[in-house]
């Protein structure tokens, strides 16, 4: 459905402020861009303010009950819009059948309708007996029945009027029993070209809307996409709990299916499930029949010379609950067994990362905080787009999507530029990299996966990189069954899009050196067992002696480069060219004028060298043989292979001095507490803004939000004084003009 096309028929000036906001929320939920909302809103010159849409868009942070496309459709329909090429429209849950609306199964004028097979026998020959059986099956004697015998013609179609709803099933059955076959004498004469209709749920006697339904007992399943014989076969094969099955006299069967819902909300859920199963099994359902006040075809009357026959009652399973249980046991969507054979073996997927990962498979990159995991994944994006090596491993070239859940948009884009520059690569294929910035807007993976699949369809991605997954985890990460269900969403993305999914996760707490690579990722062991490739980063302790050695080599290299620029390197021996002190002495002797410049360059290089960290990558692979561990330098912002081999003999379990261990432990604890506090406050602020049209809370309102969030997980919230004192540390202040909190950058 093209929502922008529908919006072309909906002037923004005709909407209230809340309706205008709802349009924006629906567009965002359905995957459109803020620019689409902005362009449409500009059609209201009196109220339009440039940039307002973009600001509001950022405040739409998602909801358990999101505003969807149905809101836009409803707004448009209420103002006269109709789908193109149709004489009717799909009804929403709140719609009702009335004058001007097409009844279920109504044939299009001029089109032939299916005949009725000779071997299809109704439950009774007499028309009044068919209707009596129908009423006895669906209703209690005291329940009010709605029916329609009068119709009118419009554009070649016969449409039902509002009809009658003032008689009980018992009254109708008694009158029909005495009518001698004259159904019209009881219900009113009907047009034999149009037929007649009946409502399958009991009413309260005050109207025919959804709110007048007295019991949410049945739903209508109707389809005209298959011949009626095949419709009946599918209905019976599905074991639908059919209370009554009626031939419409046209090209469809009407199955009145037992729902037995306690209320309207449960009715909607059960009908959605019913329709979903029917669609999956090839019965294309007419979804405009889903409201409980819907009309169906009345058995026992004729329509265009064909009978509306009651073909059976009480078919299939006895109840909706029994049928739903049967479906869950039989509809597992698993493939059939196959006999093993080496004939016509399917082709293996080509490698995405040489010797590590195939296209269409899954990979996990795990490591501790500050390992540069995000930089490594950005480096991988660039390697795939440019078709170059990543950590020394060859990559296939193609389009890649980076799902950024942690960085703000500006930081993310700057990182891509910085990594390109550090690699010394021109961005020749930058257009092959797409970025989805979701910081502050991410939703759990069970909701993100379908949105991702919808947006990424037909993009031709070789890989989708999700960084990091803790932002979208659903459930307890230490629960094997919950994490198995979580990881299944990655399988769905792979299967639906035919691309690799690469995701990032953190290590568990404590020392990691003594563990196997597959045991270091935080949470359930599912994280290690699920991916086809697991690459694990662990830090290597760099000794003072190694640092001095690297510093000496760096000094020698910079001096040699300066001497080569003046063609004076021939005067140096091979041993001198490897010694930092010797090369500095040569500089003083041969190029004293360049010495200050060279010394400044050496000082800058040593600062960068001091910040450099060493890492080892171990792989656990499903599709390829194990590879030797990769030793890397993280030379901000990129990871480089250790080509000198100086890291090969370092033991990650090597003991650090006690004072260094204590210092590192204190630093990590402080970082964890700070990050946890920032996340709690950010979540509370975003939740408040979403519920209050983007407005920031006061300190008291933020305190209440934090307290409620804490109580929801069985914890105690912070004191109000603590909230006041913590604002600046998490990036916020109190605006003196408004009394509300705001980001530091917006302080007035």
JSON list of N, CA and C in Angstrom, two decimals, residues 25 82 102 194 228 297 319 323 537 568 653 691 711:
[
{"chain": "A", "resi": 25, "resn": "UNK", "atom": "N", "xyz": [3.63, 9.57, 13.01]},
{"chain": "A", "resi": 25, "resn": "UNK", "atom": "CA", "xyz": [3.97, 8.33, 13.72]},
{"chain": "A", "resi": 25, "resn": "UNK", "atom": "C", "xyz": [3.74, 7.11, 12.83]},
{"chain": "A", "resi": 82, "resn": "UNK", "atom": "N", "xyz": [-11.36, 6.31, -1.58]},
{"chain": "A", "resi": 82, "resn": "UNK", "atom": "CA", "xyz": [-11.65, 4.91, -1.84]},
{"chain": "A", "resi": 82, "resn": "UNK", "atom": "C", "xyz": [-10.48, 4.30, -2.59]},
{"chain": "A", "resi": 102, "resn": "UNK", "atom": "N", "xyz": [-20.69, -3.02, 0.28]},
{"chain": "A", "resi": 102, "resn": "UNK", "atom": "CA", "xyz": [-20.90, -4.29, -0.42]},
{"chain": "A", "resi": 102, "resn": "UNK", "atom": "C", "xyz": [-20.91, -5.45, 0.57]},
{"chain": "A", "resi": 194, "resn": "UNK", "atom": "N", "xyz": [-30.82, -10.48, -5.96]},
{"chain": "A", "resi": 194, "resn": "UNK", "atom": "CA", "xyz": [-29.85, -10.04, -4.96]},
{"chain": "A", "resi": 194, "resn": "UNK", "atom": "C", "xyz": [-29.62, -11.07, -3.86]},
{"chain": "A", "resi": 228, "resn": "UNK", "atom": "N", "xyz": [-15.13, -23.20, -5.90]},
{"chain": "A", "resi": 228, "resn": "UNK", "atom": "CA", "xyz": [-15.81, -23.55, -4.66]},
{"chain": "A", "resi": 228, "resn": "UNK", "atom": "C", "xyz": [-15.47, -24.97, -4.20]},
{"chain": "A", "resi": 297, "resn": "UNK", "atom": "N", "xyz": [-24.29, -14.72, 3.90]},
{"chain": "A", "resi": 297, "resn": "UNK", "atom": "CA", "xyz": [-25.40, -15.12, 3.03]},
{"chain": "A", "resi": 297, "resn": "UNK", "atom": "C", "xyz": [-26.40, -15.99, 3.79]},
{"chain": "A", "resi": 319, "resn": "UNK", "atom": "N", "xyz": [-14.12, -26.78, 18.79]},
{"chain": "A", "resi": 319, "resn": "UNK", "atom": "CA", "xyz": [-13.98, -25.44, 19.35]},
{"chain": "A", "resi": 319, "resn": "UNK", "atom": "C", "xyz": [-12.73, -24.78, 18.78]},
{"chain": "A", "resi": 323, "resn": "UNK", "atom": "N", "xyz": [-9.05, -26.42, 17.93]},
{"chain": "A", "resi": 323, "resn": "UNK", "atom": "CA", "xyz": [-8.45, -26.22, 16.59]},
{"chain": "A", "resi": 323, "resn": "UNK", "atom": "C", "xyz": [-7.08, -25.54, 16.69]},
{"chain": "A", "resi": 537, "resn": "UNK", "atom": "N", "xyz": [37.80, -11.50, 20.44]},
{"chain": "A", "resi": 537, "resn": "UNK", "atom": "CA", "xyz": [38.93, -10.62, 20.71]},
{"chain": "A", "resi": 537, "resn": "UNK", "atom": "C", "xyz": [39.32, -10.70, 22.18]},
{"chain": "A", "resi": 568, "resn": "UNK", "atom": "N", "xyz": [70.82, 10.30, 1.84]},
{"chain": "A", "resi": 568, "resn": "UNK", "atom": "CA", "xyz": [71.98, 10.11, 2.71]},
{"chain": "A", "resi": 568, "resn": "UNK", "atom": "C", "xyz": [71.95, 8.78, 3.44]},
{"chain": "A", "resi": 653, "resn": "UNK", "atom": "N", "xyz": [47.31, -14.76, 29.68]},
{"chain": "A", "resi": 653, "resn": "UNK", "atom": "CA", "xyz": [47.17, -15.00, 31.11]},
{"chain": "A", "resi": 653, "resn": "UNK", "atom": "C", "xyz": [48.32, -14.43, 31.92]},
{"chain": "A", "resi": 691, "resn": "UNK", "atom": "N", "xyz": [5.50, 9.95, 25.45]},
{"chain": "A", "resi": 691, "resn": "UNK", "atom": "CA", "xyz": [4.13, 10.02, 25.96]},
{"chain": "A", "resi": 691, "resn": "UNK", "atom": "C", "xyz": [3.61, 11.45, 26.06]},
{"chain": "A", "resi": 711, "resn": "UNK", "atom": "N", "xyz": [10.52, 0.05, 39.89]},
{"chain": "A", "resi": 711, "resn": "UNK", "atom": "CA", "xyz": [9.53, -0.84, 40.52]},
{"chain": "A", "resi": 711, "resn": "UNK", "atom": "C", "xyz": [9.10, -1.95, 39.58]}
]
